[in-house]
Short mmCIF file of C-alpha atoms and ligand atoms in Angstrom, two decimals:
data_model
loop_
_atom_site.label_atom_id
_atom_site.label_comp_id
_atom_site.label_asym_id
_atom_site.label_seq_id
_atom_site.Cartn_x
_atom_site.Cartn_y
_atom_site.Cartn_z
CA MET B 1 86.85 224.90 -20.92
CA GLU B 2 88.80 222.58 -22.33
CA ALA B 3 88.37 221.59 -25.71
CA PHE B 4 90.00 219.91 -28.48
CA ARG B 5 91.70 221.62 -31.84
CA ILE B 6 91.78 218.69 -34.57
CA GLU B 7 93.45 219.37 -37.88
CA GLY B 8 92.33 216.71 -40.35
CA PRO B 9 92.14 214.49 -42.49
CA VAL B 10 95.13 212.43 -41.09
CA HIS B 11 96.63 209.45 -41.69
CA LEU B 12 97.59 206.96 -38.39
CA SER B 13 100.64 204.34 -38.33
CA GLY B 14 102.05 203.18 -35.38
CA SER B 15 101.29 201.10 -31.95
CA VAL B 16 98.61 201.88 -29.18
CA ARG B 17 99.05 200.03 -25.54
CA ILE B 18 95.38 199.71 -24.57
CA ASN B 19 94.38 200.15 -21.25
CA GLY B 20 92.60 198.55 -18.25
CA ALA B 21 89.09 198.62 -18.61
CA LYS B 22 87.02 201.16 -16.95
CA ASN B 23 83.78 198.97 -16.55
CA ALA B 24 85.44 196.40 -15.29
CA SER B 25 87.44 198.60 -12.50
CA LEU B 26 84.09 200.44 -11.26
CA PRO B 27 82.49 197.41 -9.70
CA ILE B 28 85.99 195.76 -8.57
CA ILE B 29 86.52 198.74 -6.63
CA ALA B 30 83.37 198.21 -5.25
CA ALA B 31 83.84 194.81 -4.55
CA THR B 32 86.56 195.39 -2.16
CA ILE B 33 84.28 197.04 0.08
CA LEU B 34 82.93 193.19 0.65
CA ALA B 35 86.07 191.90 1.97
CA GLY B 36 87.67 194.82 4.17
CA GLY B 37 91.26 194.76 4.27
CA LYS B 38 93.90 196.21 1.53
CA SER B 39 93.34 194.87 -2.42
CA ILE B 40 95.80 195.92 -4.56
CA LEU B 41 94.31 196.48 -8.29
CA LYS B 42 96.31 196.54 -11.78
CA GLY B 43 95.38 197.76 -14.81
CA VAL B 44 93.42 200.10 -13.72
CA PRO B 45 92.81 203.21 -15.91
CA ASN B 46 93.78 206.64 -14.85
CA LEU B 47 90.61 208.45 -15.78
CA ILE B 48 87.83 210.94 -13.72
CA ASP B 49 85.34 208.10 -13.52
CA ILE B 50 87.84 206.29 -11.49
CA GLU B 51 89.16 209.41 -9.23
CA VAL B 52 85.42 210.00 -9.11
CA PHE B 53 84.65 206.47 -7.42
CA SER B 54 88.11 206.61 -5.31
CA LYS B 55 86.12 209.86 -3.74
CA LEU B 56 83.12 207.78 -3.55
CA ILE B 57 85.31 205.24 -1.45
CA GLU B 58 86.85 207.91 0.39
CA SER B 59 83.55 209.25 1.50
CA LEU B 60 82.49 205.97 2.79
CA GLY B 61 85.41 205.65 5.27
CA GLY B 62 88.10 204.00 3.35
CA LYS B 63 91.47 204.65 1.59
CA VAL B 64 92.37 204.98 -1.75
CA GLU B 65 96.00 205.34 -3.18
CA ARG B 66 97.44 205.01 -6.28
CA SER B 67 101.42 203.99 -6.53
CA ALA B 68 103.72 205.41 -8.74
CA ASP B 69 103.65 202.16 -11.23
CA GLY B 70 100.08 202.71 -11.64
CA LEU B 71 98.59 200.48 -8.71
CA LEU B 72 95.80 201.14 -6.82
CA SER B 73 95.20 200.46 -3.62
CA VAL B 74 92.01 200.35 -2.21
CA ASP B 75 91.90 199.54 1.59
CA THR B 76 88.27 198.98 2.74
CA THR B 77 89.41 198.24 6.49
CA VAL B 78 87.37 200.85 7.77
CA ILE B 79 83.57 201.89 6.29
CA ASP B 80 81.82 203.85 9.00
CA LYS B 81 79.80 205.80 6.70
CA PRO B 82 77.70 204.00 4.25
CA VAL B 83 76.14 207.15 2.29
CA GLY B 84 76.57 207.63 -1.27
CA GLU B 85 75.99 210.98 -1.21
CA TYR B 86 74.26 212.98 -3.89
CA GLU B 87 77.01 215.13 -4.94
CA ILE B 88 78.76 212.44 -6.09
CA VAL B 89 76.40 209.81 -7.07
CA ARG B 90 74.87 212.82 -9.76
CA ARG B 91 78.70 213.01 -11.19
CA MET B 92 78.65 209.07 -11.99
CA ARG B 93 75.96 206.81 -12.37
CA ALA B 94 78.48 203.78 -11.02
CA SER B 95 78.23 204.82 -7.91
CA VAL B 96 75.27 202.89 -7.27
CA CYS B 97 76.78 199.68 -7.41
CA ILE B 98 78.11 200.55 -3.87
CA LEU B 99 74.56 199.30 -3.27
CA GLY B 100 74.92 195.44 -3.40
CA PRO B 101 78.17 195.21 -1.15
CA LEU B 102 77.57 197.53 1.43
CA LEU B 103 74.55 195.99 2.07
CA ALA B 104 75.87 192.69 2.45
CA ARG B 105 78.66 193.56 4.54
CA TYR B 106 76.73 196.34 6.45
CA GLY B 107 73.09 195.63 6.35
CA SER B 108 72.08 199.22 5.55
CA VAL B 109 72.70 201.69 3.37
CA LYS B 110 71.65 204.72 1.52
CA VAL B 111 72.59 205.56 -1.80
CA SER B 112 71.02 208.98 -3.68
CA MET B 113 69.07 207.79 -6.39
CA PRO B 114 70.55 208.42 -9.70
CA GLY B 115 68.92 210.69 -12.21
CA GLY B 116 68.85 210.26 -15.97
CA CYS B 117 71.90 211.35 -18.32
CA ALA B 118 73.02 212.22 -21.69
CA ILE B 119 72.15 209.03 -23.03
CA GLY B 120 68.75 208.14 -21.52
CA ASP B 121 66.25 207.79 -18.45
CA ARG B 122 68.67 204.81 -16.87
CA PRO B 123 66.28 203.47 -14.41
CA ILE B 124 67.89 201.26 -11.37
CA ASP B 125 64.40 199.22 -11.12
CA ILE B 126 66.29 195.89 -11.73
CA HIS B 127 69.05 196.31 -9.53
CA LEU B 128 66.79 196.94 -6.42
CA ARG B 129 64.20 194.01 -7.32
CA GLY B 130 67.40 191.74 -7.27
CA LEU B 131 68.39 193.26 -3.74
CA ARG B 132 64.97 192.78 -2.76
CA ALA B 133 64.54 189.15 -3.57
CA LEU B 134 67.87 188.93 -1.54
CA GLY B 135 65.59 190.45 1.55
CA ALA B 136 66.50 193.67 1.72
CA LYS B 137 63.69 196.27 2.41
CA ILE B 138 64.26 199.31 0.43
CA TYR B 139 62.61 202.32 0.41
CA LEU B 140 63.28 206.11 -0.96
CA GLU B 141 63.75 208.77 1.23
CA ASN B 142 64.56 212.18 0.31
CA GLY B 143 66.07 211.41 -3.16
CA TYR B 144 67.70 208.35 -1.71
CA ILE B 145 67.67 204.66 -1.45
CA VAL B 146 67.54 202.98 1.89
CA ALA B 147 68.17 199.40 1.91
CA GLU B 148 68.33 197.48 5.22
CA SER B 149 68.87 193.92 5.88
CA PRO B 150 69.41 193.71 9.35
CA ASN B 151 68.38 190.25 9.65
CA GLY B 152 71.48 189.57 6.85
CA LEU B 153 70.67 188.76 3.11
CA LYS B 154 68.83 185.03 2.05
CA GLY B 155 69.83 183.54 -1.37
CA ALA B 156 67.00 182.95 -3.70
CA GLU B 157 66.07 182.35 -7.35
CA ILE B 158 65.86 186.22 -8.90
CA PHE B 159 64.96 186.22 -12.79
CA LEU B 160 67.25 189.92 -13.44
CA GLY B 161 65.65 190.52 -17.28
CA GLY B 162 64.45 194.01 -18.01
CA PRO B 163 62.70 195.81 -21.25
CA PHE B 164 66.02 195.83 -22.65
CA GLY B 165 67.58 192.59 -22.06
CA SER B 166 69.89 191.97 -19.13
CA THR B 167 71.60 194.93 -16.84
CA VAL B 168 75.45 195.42 -16.38
CA LEU B 169 75.53 196.96 -12.83
CA GLY B 170 72.57 195.02 -12.03
CA THR B 171 74.12 192.11 -12.56
CA ALA B 172 76.90 193.18 -10.64
CA ASN B 173 74.95 194.11 -7.75
CA VAL B 174 72.74 191.54 -7.05
CA MET B 175 75.70 189.15 -7.50
CA MET B 176 78.14 191.13 -5.12
CA ALA B 177 75.42 190.93 -2.81
CA ALA B 178 74.62 187.46 -3.11
CA THR B 179 78.53 186.57 -2.39
CA MET B 180 77.83 186.98 1.27
CA ALA B 181 73.88 185.12 1.85
CA LYS B 182 72.95 182.61 3.39
CA GLY B 183 72.49 179.78 0.94
CA ALA B 184 72.68 179.83 -3.03
CA THR B 185 71.20 182.45 -5.14
CA ILE B 186 70.51 181.50 -8.60
CA ILE B 187 70.20 184.85 -10.99
CA GLU B 188 68.55 184.16 -14.54
CA SER B 189 69.17 186.47 -17.22
CA ALA B 190 72.27 187.87 -15.72
CA ALA B 191 74.60 189.98 -17.97
CA CYS B 192 77.63 188.29 -19.67
CA GLU B 193 79.54 191.20 -20.81
CA PRO B 194 83.28 190.60 -20.12
CA GLU B 195 83.50 193.01 -17.54
CA ILE B 196 80.89 191.13 -15.21
CA VAL B 197 82.83 187.94 -15.95
CA ASP B 198 85.51 190.00 -14.33
CA LEU B 199 84.11 191.13 -11.55
CA ALA B 200 83.11 187.04 -11.09
CA MET B 201 86.37 186.23 -11.67
CA CYS B 202 88.02 188.81 -8.71
CA LEU B 203 85.09 187.81 -6.49
CA ASN B 204 85.78 184.36 -6.62
CA LYS B 205 90.07 185.24 -6.20
CA MET B 206 88.33 186.82 -2.71
CA GLY B 207 86.72 183.57 -1.83
CA ALA B 208 83.11 183.90 -3.64
CA LYS B 209 81.83 180.91 -4.86
CA ILE B 210 79.94 181.98 -8.38
CA SER B 211 79.88 179.25 -10.59
CA GLY B 212 78.35 179.54 -14.51
CA ILE B 213 80.44 182.78 -15.11
CA GLY B 214 80.13 184.20 -18.83
CA SER B 215 76.28 182.79 -19.17
CA PRO B 216 73.16 184.41 -18.08
CA ARG B 217 72.36 181.83 -15.36
CA LEU B 218 74.89 182.33 -12.46
CA LYS B 219 74.44 180.29 -9.63
CA VAL B 220 76.19 182.04 -6.19
CA GLU B 221 76.87 179.83 -3.00
CA GLY B 222 76.91 182.25 0.16
CA VAL B 223 79.91 182.72 1.91
CA GLN B 224 80.72 183.84 5.46
CA GLU B 225 83.45 185.75 4.75
CA LEU B 226 85.79 187.49 1.48
CA GLU B 227 89.46 188.27 2.02
CA ALA B 228 90.93 190.97 0.22
CA VAL B 229 93.05 190.31 -3.21
CA GLU B 230 95.36 191.56 -5.75
CA TYR B 231 93.88 191.27 -9.34
CA GLU B 232 94.82 192.66 -12.63
CA VAL B 233 91.37 193.92 -14.48
CA ILE B 234 90.98 193.07 -18.33
CA PRO B 235 91.71 195.46 -21.31
CA ASP B 236 89.18 197.77 -22.21
CA ARG B 237 87.06 196.41 -25.56
CA ILE B 238 85.83 199.97 -25.78
CA GLU B 239 88.56 201.83 -25.78
CA ALA B 240 90.47 198.72 -28.30
CA GLY B 241 87.17 199.26 -30.69
CA THR B 242 87.55 203.07 -30.34
CA PHE B 243 91.27 202.78 -31.49
CA MET B 244 90.34 200.25 -34.32
CA VAL B 245 87.78 203.04 -35.62
CA ALA B 246 90.37 205.20 -35.94
CA ALA B 247 92.64 203.18 -37.88
CA ALA B 248 89.26 202.23 -40.34
CA VAL B 249 87.99 205.78 -40.65
CA THR B 250 91.50 207.06 -41.16
CA GLY B 251 92.40 204.74 -43.81
CA SER B 252 94.83 203.95 -42.03
CA GLU B 253 97.13 200.72 -40.20
CA LEU B 254 97.13 200.63 -36.50
CA ARG B 255 99.23 197.85 -34.14
CA LEU B 256 97.28 197.24 -30.79
CA SER B 257 98.76 195.33 -27.25
CA ASN B 258 96.50 194.56 -24.27
CA CYS B 259 93.97 193.87 -26.74
CA ARG B 260 91.30 190.70 -26.25
CA LEU B 261 89.69 189.66 -29.91
CA GLU B 262 87.57 187.28 -28.31
CA ASP B 263 85.66 189.95 -25.97
CA MET B 264 85.09 191.64 -29.24
CA MET B 265 83.68 189.03 -31.67
CA ALA B 266 80.53 191.04 -33.14
CA VAL B 267 82.69 194.62 -33.35
CA VAL B 268 85.57 192.43 -35.21
CA ASP B 269 83.15 190.86 -37.01
CA THR B 270 81.14 194.18 -38.29
CA LEU B 271 84.74 195.57 -38.97
CA ARG B 272 85.51 192.75 -41.29
CA ASN B 273 82.07 192.97 -43.33
CA ILE B 274 83.03 196.59 -43.60
CA GLY B 275 86.34 196.44 -45.38
CA VAL B 276 88.65 196.65 -42.34
CA SER B 277 91.45 193.91 -41.72
CA VAL B 278 91.54 192.99 -38.36
CA GLU B 279 94.43 190.55 -37.67
CA SER B 280 96.41 188.83 -34.55
CA ALA B 281 99.72 189.01 -35.03
CA GLY B 282 101.98 187.57 -32.03
CA GLN B 283 100.95 189.53 -29.05
CA GLU B 284 99.79 192.50 -31.16
CA VAL B 285 96.72 192.72 -33.11
CA ILE B 286 97.02 194.99 -36.49
CA VAL B 287 94.02 197.19 -37.83
CA SER B 288 93.77 198.43 -41.38
CA ARG B 289 91.96 199.35 -44.45
CA ARG B 290 92.38 200.25 -47.79
CA GLY B 291 89.65 199.70 -49.73
CA ALA B 292 86.37 201.98 -49.59
CA ILE B 293 84.16 201.61 -46.61
CA LYS B 294 81.27 199.32 -47.17
CA PRO B 295 77.91 200.34 -45.85
CA VAL B 296 76.44 197.98 -43.19
CA ASP B 297 73.65 197.38 -40.28
CA ILE B 298 74.50 197.55 -37.09
CA THR B 299 72.05 196.47 -33.98
CA THR B 300 73.21 197.36 -30.73
CA LEU B 301 72.24 194.44 -27.90
CA PRO B 302 73.61 193.01 -24.76
CA TYR B 303 76.91 190.88 -25.06
CA PRO B 304 77.95 189.14 -27.01
CA GLY B 305 76.08 191.14 -29.31
CA PHE B 306 77.52 194.57 -30.95
CA PRO B 307 78.01 197.11 -27.71
CA THR B 308 76.06 200.39 -27.43
CA ASP B 309 79.38 201.98 -26.28
CA LEU B 310 80.53 201.71 -29.98
CA GLN B 311 77.46 202.83 -31.64
CA ALA B 312 78.70 206.54 -31.71
CA GLN B 313 82.00 205.54 -33.29
CA PHE B 314 80.55 203.24 -35.49
CA MET B 315 78.04 206.06 -36.94
CA ALA B 316 81.22 208.37 -37.43
CA LEU B 317 82.57 205.89 -39.60
CA LEU B 318 79.48 204.74 -41.13
CA SER B 319 78.84 208.18 -42.57
CA LEU B 320 81.72 207.74 -44.80
CA ALA B 321 80.60 204.35 -46.18
CA ASP B 322 79.38 203.90 -49.82
CA GLY B 323 76.10 203.38 -49.88
CA ASN B 324 73.32 203.47 -47.12
CA SER B 325 73.89 201.96 -43.26
CA ILE B 326 70.98 201.38 -40.69
CA ILE B 327 72.08 201.32 -36.86
CA ILE B 328 69.25 200.43 -34.31
CA GLU B 329 70.09 200.58 -30.99
CA LYS B 330 68.61 198.57 -28.46
CA VAL B 331 70.00 199.09 -25.11
CA PHE B 332 69.85 203.02 -24.95
CA PRO B 333 66.99 204.01 -27.57
CA ASP B 334 67.46 207.70 -27.09
CA ARG B 335 71.66 207.24 -27.73
CA PHE B 336 71.84 209.56 -30.48
CA MET B 337 73.18 212.92 -28.57
CA HIS B 338 75.97 212.55 -31.77
CA LEU B 339 73.83 212.35 -34.63
CA ALA B 340 72.95 216.23 -35.10
CA GLU B 341 76.62 216.93 -34.10
CA LEU B 342 77.89 214.15 -36.80
CA ASN B 343 75.10 216.59 -39.31
CA ARG B 344 77.15 219.43 -38.55
CA MET B 345 80.08 218.03 -40.07
CA ALA B 346 78.49 216.73 -43.21
CA ALA B 347 77.11 213.76 -42.37
CA ASN B 348 73.85 212.65 -43.85
CA LEU B 349 72.50 210.70 -40.90
CA ARG B 350 68.12 210.66 -40.18
CA LYS B 351 66.72 209.27 -37.16
CA GLU B 352 63.59 207.42 -36.70
CA GLY B 353 62.94 206.26 -33.30
CA PRO B 354 65.85 203.99 -32.37
CA VAL B 355 66.56 203.77 -35.92
CA VAL B 356 69.19 205.74 -37.37
CA ILE B 357 69.42 205.70 -41.22
CA SER B 358 72.94 206.72 -42.72
CA ALA B 359 73.60 207.65 -46.62
CA GLY B 360 77.12 207.69 -46.64
CA VAL B 361 78.78 211.11 -48.13
CA ASP B 362 82.16 211.33 -49.44
CA LYS B 363 83.57 213.40 -47.32
CA LEU B 364 83.03 215.00 -43.73
CA ILE B 365 84.02 218.61 -43.04
CA ALA B 366 85.51 220.31 -40.06
CA ALA B 367 82.83 222.02 -37.90
CA GLN B 368 82.70 223.37 -34.32
CA VAL B 369 80.78 220.60 -32.11
CA MET B 370 80.10 219.59 -28.85
CA ALA B 371 80.34 216.56 -26.86
CA SER B 372 77.62 215.57 -25.00
CA ASP B 373 78.56 212.08 -23.22
CA LEU B 374 82.09 209.83 -23.16
CA ARG B 375 81.22 207.70 -26.89
CA ALA B 376 79.76 210.91 -28.33
CA SER B 377 82.66 212.64 -27.69
CA ALA B 378 84.60 209.74 -28.92
CA ALA B 379 82.71 209.71 -32.03
CA LEU B 380 83.28 213.40 -32.85
CA VAL B 381 86.85 213.11 -32.09
CA LEU B 382 87.13 210.08 -35.04
CA ALA B 383 85.21 212.34 -37.24
CA GLY B 384 87.36 215.03 -36.25
CA LEU B 385 90.65 212.71 -37.79
CA VAL B 386 89.20 212.81 -40.85
CA ALA B 387 87.14 215.38 -41.40
CA GLU B 388 88.71 218.91 -43.88
CA GLY B 389 89.55 221.21 -41.54
CA THR B 390 90.05 222.31 -38.35
CA THR B 391 87.30 220.63 -35.93
CA ILE B 392 86.38 221.64 -32.29
CA VAL B 393 85.45 219.51 -30.02
CA ASN B 394 84.18 221.50 -27.20
CA ARG B 395 83.37 220.10 -23.90
CA VAL B 396 86.05 217.29 -23.82
CA TYR B 397 85.96 216.41 -19.95
CA HIS B 398 83.41 214.33 -21.16
CA LEU B 399 85.98 212.31 -22.70
CA ASP B 400 88.40 212.66 -19.92
CA ARG B 401 85.50 210.33 -17.78
CA GLY B 402 86.82 207.36 -19.76
CA TYR B 403 89.56 207.43 -22.27
CA GLU B 404 93.21 208.38 -20.78
CA ARG B 405 94.47 211.23 -22.22
CA LEU B 406 93.28 210.23 -25.76
CA GLU B 407 94.72 213.17 -27.81
CA GLU B 408 98.27 212.67 -26.88
CA ARG B 409 98.12 208.55 -27.86
CA LEU B 410 96.34 209.36 -31.12
CA ASN B 411 99.19 211.87 -32.07
CA LYS B 412 101.80 209.84 -31.30
CA VAL B 413 100.52 207.53 -34.26
CA GLY B 414 99.74 210.90 -36.29
CA ALA B 415 96.94 212.71 -35.26
CA LYS B 416 97.10 216.43 -34.84
CA ILE B 417 95.16 217.39 -31.45
CA ALA B 418 95.91 220.04 -29.30
CA ARG B 419 93.95 220.57 -26.15
CA VAL B 420 93.01 224.45 -25.80
CA ASP B 421 91.09 226.36 -23.26
CA ILE B 422 88.15 227.99 -24.90
N1 LIG W 1 67.60 199.29 -17.10
C1 LIG W 1 66.47 198.98 -16.51
N2 LIG W 1 66.45 199.10 -15.33
C2 LIG W 1 67.68 198.63 -14.52
C3 LIG W 1 68.68 198.65 -15.23
C4 LIG W 1 68.65 199.46 -16.50
O1 LIG W 1 65.44 199.25 -17.30
O2 LIG W 1 67.07 198.74 -13.21
C5 LIG W 1 67.68 199.20 -18.57
C6 LIG W 1 68.46 200.53 -19.06
O3 LIG W 1 68.03 201.63 -19.02
C7 LIG W 1 68.97 199.99 -20.49
C8 LIG W 1 69.27 198.89 -20.17
O4 LIG W 1 68.48 198.29 -19.24
O5 LIG W 1 68.20 200.25 -21.35
C9 LIG W 1 71.00 198.00 -19.98
O6 LIG W 1 71.20 199.10 -19.16
P1 LIG W 1 72.40 198.26 -18.07
O7 LIG W 1 71.47 198.45 -16.70
O8 LIG W 1 73.56 197.30 -18.32
O9 LIG W 1 73.66 199.84 -18.15
P2 LIG W 1 74.08 200.20 -16.83
O10 LIG W 1 74.81 198.58 -16.28
O11 LIG W 1 73.96 201.18 -16.34
C10 LIG W 1 76.81 199.72 -18.32
C11 LIG W 1 78.00 200.59 -18.58
C12 LIG W 1 77.46 201.30 -19.62
C13 LIG W 1 76.86 200.49 -20.97
C14 LIG W 1 75.84 199.80 -20.32
C15 LIG W 1 75.28 198.39 -21.33
C16 LIG W 1 79.52 200.93 -16.64
C17 LIG W 1 79.82 201.56 -15.54
N3 LIG W 1 78.79 201.27 -17.34
O12 LIG W 1 75.48 200.96 -18.10
O13 LIG W 1 78.81 202.09 -20.33
O14 LIG W 1 76.65 201.39 -21.83
O15 LIG W 1 76.32 199.09 -19.36
O16 LIG W 1 76.45 197.88 -22.03
O17 LIG W 1 79.89 199.37 -16.41
C18 LIG W 1 80.06 203.98 -20.84
O18 LIG W 1 81.14 203.38 -20.60
O19 LIG W 1 80.02 204.96 -21.82
C19 LIG W 1 78.73 203.58 -20.49
C20 LIG W 1 77.39 204.03 -20.71
#
């Protein structure tokens, strides 16, 4: 199994180009099912999760190819097996976002019911509630969700909020299904994440009629058909935030290109409160820290709040703060697998339910640690950059799901990370 051997502490300097967003790419690839024909997507990162999703599209009958210049072509002219098999869905929960498009285009779909994962239970009841409101008949059969709409879907007024606020992929599913429903659909308490905005923009380019984009109230007027598109996905705000923390935790300066600060206001505000400078300079964003890491309190929330996908990375940073910080997880209350591993590196983190109290320490000390999920792995790599000694992060396949060649890109700006087989 592959691991990272990280020598620390290091000082970083140089430029990093941020890739296209994984979490925008996945639902946009699913959206191509609605149109048929060949869509060309630009900026889709080369990640394990994208590979798995491409396999899923191919298992439905479609064709996915990546050209040498990085374009992803997705041909969904033929989709003759609308079944999301267990073997693929169990590897990636985002597979569930084929439900809406397949239901809209084919009137029937079967998708393996996703299980829990390292960050919590992750139910999909709200997705199903929304699709039922559009007229789908949905039942569970041998671990598969079966959804049918033999007479087509019908527009409806749907409240899509849940116990933790809006749902990102739930909004994606219902919005995609509504694009081809008869009449208008209102989705209230829709997710406002930039990735949902990007999906809606792509759908409109395909011929959909979605308004209220970026707000919690979306209006989708159904159309009869959609067309294949050429579309470029937005930059990955979570990858950008991860590199920002890399600069911050090592007390260095990094220049980031292809980085949209307007999607990251809560993150930038938090970094500035920590004492990190984040400034736009032409096409780049310069991130640097010189003084101490100041303690802050963070509460993760749906967008535009602080993203749960950066909670682990900021915990690594705040474990070195000059004082006590409080981190409250309000999106995935169990998403703390990284905590015990950071404590193995001499952090002083204590958890009480969904609340973590971090008593800042002067230094982290290298250790052998275990990656448990994508963002937790990133946090351990960041801690390894600054810890004294040789940190081993095991099971880096979690990291490869969401970061493209992270170690090579960090090494280019001064890190000392080797990918090793253990
Ligand atoms: N929820 C329900 N019922 C549902 C759906 C969600 O109770 O039917 C709850 C969840 O359990 C959670 C909250 O609502 O407590 C929000 O979950 P959401 O549905 O928004 O998450 P998701 O759509 O499954 C996406 C990202 C995650 C990211 C979350 C939150 C993709 C492929 N995944 O998941 O990304 O953490 O939104 O922003 O877009 C990652 O990239 O590492 C990652 C986990």
